[in-house]
Amino acid sequence: MKELHDKVEEIRESQIRMEADVKHHIKRTDILQEKVTPVYIAYVGIKWFLGTVIAISAIYSALSRLGVI
């Protein structure tokens, strides 16, 4: 019976350590997300801007070749 009680205590302690580890990793993930989000937003904006510039440039080039502009 003592062995069973010791095993149960060991499992409880292990669960407590795992819970602390999970809380720590969640906190680190939240901090990382706060730092990465503004960079990602800037990346998406720049990507959209460059895509728009390339599309407008292609349209302008095609219209120039047709003699419309």
PDB file of C-alpha atoms in Angstrom:
ATOM      1  CA  MET A   1       0.000   0.000   0.000  1.00  0.00           C
ATOM      2  CA  LYS A   2       2.891   2.335   0.802  1.00  0.00           C
ATOM      3  CA  GLU A   3       4.333   1.799  -2.690  1.00  0.00           C
ATOM      4  CA  LEU A   4       1.020   2.742  -4.268  1.00  0.00           C
ATOM      5  CA  HIS A   5       0.805   5.885  -2.137  1.00  0.00           C
ATOM      6  CA  ASP A   6       4.395   6.820  -3.100  1.00  0.00           C
ATOM      7  CA  LYS A   7       3.618   6.327  -6.791  1.00  0.00           C
ATOM      8  CA  VAL A   8       0.508   8.498  -6.529  1.00  0.00           C
ATOM      9  CA  GLU A   9       2.550  11.235  -4.812  1.00  0.00           C
ATOM     10  CA  GLU A  10       5.213  10.985  -7.500  1.00  0.00           C
ATOM     11  CA  ILE A  11       2.571  11.372 -10.217  1.00  0.00           C
ATOM     12  CA  ARG A  12       1.053  14.398  -8.442  1.00  0.00           C
ATOM     13  CA  GLU A  13       4.452  16.075  -8.140  1.00  0.00           C
ATOM     14  CA  SER A  14       5.143  15.353 -11.777  1.00  0.00           C
ATOM     15  CA  GLN A  15       1.817  16.903 -12.780  1.00  0.00           C
ATOM     16  CA  ILE A  16       2.571  20.002 -10.721  1.00  0.00           C
ATOM     17  CA  ARG A  17       5.955  20.383 -12.462  1.00  0.00           C
ATOM     18  CA  MET A  18       4.344  19.864 -15.874  1.00  0.00           C
ATOM     19  CA  GLU A  19       1.690  22.472 -15.087  1.00  0.00           C
ATOM     20  CA  ALA A  20       4.403  24.960 -14.119  1.00  0.00           C
ATOM     21  CA  ASP A  21       6.255  24.187 -17.367  1.00  0.00           C
ATOM     22  CA  VAL A  22       3.111  24.709 -19.430  1.00  0.00           C
ATOM     23  CA  LYS A  23       2.410  28.049 -17.723  1.00  0.00           C
ATOM     24  CA  HIS A  24       5.995  29.127 -18.413  1.00  0.00           C
ATOM     25  CA  HIS A  25       5.768  28.161 -22.099  1.00  0.00           C
ATOM     26  CA  ILE A  26       2.418  29.915 -22.490  1.00  0.00           C
ATOM     27  CA  LYS A  27       3.932  33.072 -21.009  1.00  0.00           C
ATOM     28  CA  ARG A  28       6.909  32.851 -23.392  1.00  0.00           C
ATOM     29  CA  THR A  29       4.573  32.294 -26.342  1.00  0.00           C
ATOM     30  CA  ASP A  30       2.507  35.348 -25.397  1.00  0.00           C
ATOM     31  CA  ILE A  31       5.645  37.500 -25.167  1.00  0.00           C
ATOM     32  CA  LEU A  32       6.854  36.228 -28.543  1.00  0.00           C
ATOM     33  CA  GLN A  33       3.477  36.916 -30.117  1.00  0.00           C
ATOM     34  CA  GLU A  34       3.543  40.498 -28.832  1.00  0.00           C
ATOM     35  CA  LYS A  35       6.933  41.020 -30.468  1.00  0.00           C
ATOM     36  CA  VAL A  36       6.178  39.236 -33.748  1.00  0.00           C
ATOM     37  CA  THR A  37       2.707  40.665 -34.479  1.00  0.00           C
ATOM     38  CA  PRO A  38       3.848  44.220 -35.395  1.00  0.00           C
ATOM     39  CA  VAL A  39       6.575  42.825 -37.648  1.00  0.00           C
ATOM     40  CA  TYR A  40       4.086  40.508 -39.352  1.00  0.00           C
ATOM     41  CA  ILE A  41       1.624  43.369 -39.869  1.00  0.00           C
ATOM     42  CA  ALA A  42       4.397  45.442 -41.470  1.00  0.00           C
ATOM     43  CA  TYR A  43       5.384  42.480 -43.660  1.00  0.00           C
ATOM     44  CA  VAL A  44       1.810  42.000 -44.874  1.00  0.00           C
ATOM     45  CA  GLY A  45       1.495  45.723 -45.604  1.00  0.00           C
ATOM     46  CA  ILE A  46       4.739  45.864 -47.559  1.00  0.00           C
ATOM     47  CA  LYS A  47       3.843  42.700 -49.457  1.00  0.00           C
ATOM     48  CA  TRP A  48       0.435  44.155 -50.385  1.00  0.00           C
ATOM     49  CA  PHE A  49       2.021  47.482 -51.417  1.00  0.00           C
ATOM     50  CA  LEU A  50       4.630  45.817 -53.633  1.00  0.00           C
ATOM     51  CA  GLY A  51       2.007  43.578 -55.212  1.00  0.00           C
ATOM     52  CA  THR A  52      -0.129  46.612 -55.975  1.00  0.00           C
ATOM     53  CA  VAL A  53       2.814  48.517 -57.445  1.00  0.00           C
ATOM     54  CA  ILE A  54       3.723  45.562 -59.665  1.00  0.00           C
ATOM     55  CA  ALA A  55       0.106  45.202 -60.848  1.00  0.00           C
ATOM     56  CA  ILE A  56      -0.211  48.913 -61.619  1.00  0.00           C
ATOM     57  CA  SER A  57       3.143  48.845 -63.404  1.00  0.00           C
ATOM     58  CA  ALA A  58       2.030  45.898 -65.540  1.00  0.00           C
ATOM     59  CA  ILE A  59      -1.259  47.615 -66.432  1.00  0.00           C
ATOM     60  CA  TYR A  60       0.552  50.859 -67.297  1.00  0.00           C
ATOM     61  CA  SER A  61       3.083  48.963 -69.411  1.00  0.00           C
ATOM     62  CA  ALA A  62       0.335  47.116 -71.311  1.00  0.00           C
ATOM     63  CA  LEU A  63      -1.611  50.313 -71.926  1.00  0.00           C
ATOM     64  CA  SER A  64       1.557  52.057 -73.124  1.00  0.00           C
ATOM     65  CA  ARG A  65       2.242  49.291 -75.630  1.00  0.00           C
ATOM     66  CA  LEU A  66      -1.302  49.570 -76.943  1.00  0.00           C
ATOM     67  CA  GLY A  67      -0.854  53.315 -77.349  1.00  0.00           C
ATOM     68  CA  VAL A  68      -3.652  54.183 -74.948  1.00  0.00           C
ATOM     69  CA  ILE A  69      -1.332  56.219 -72.749  1.00  0.00           C
TER      70      ILE A  69
END
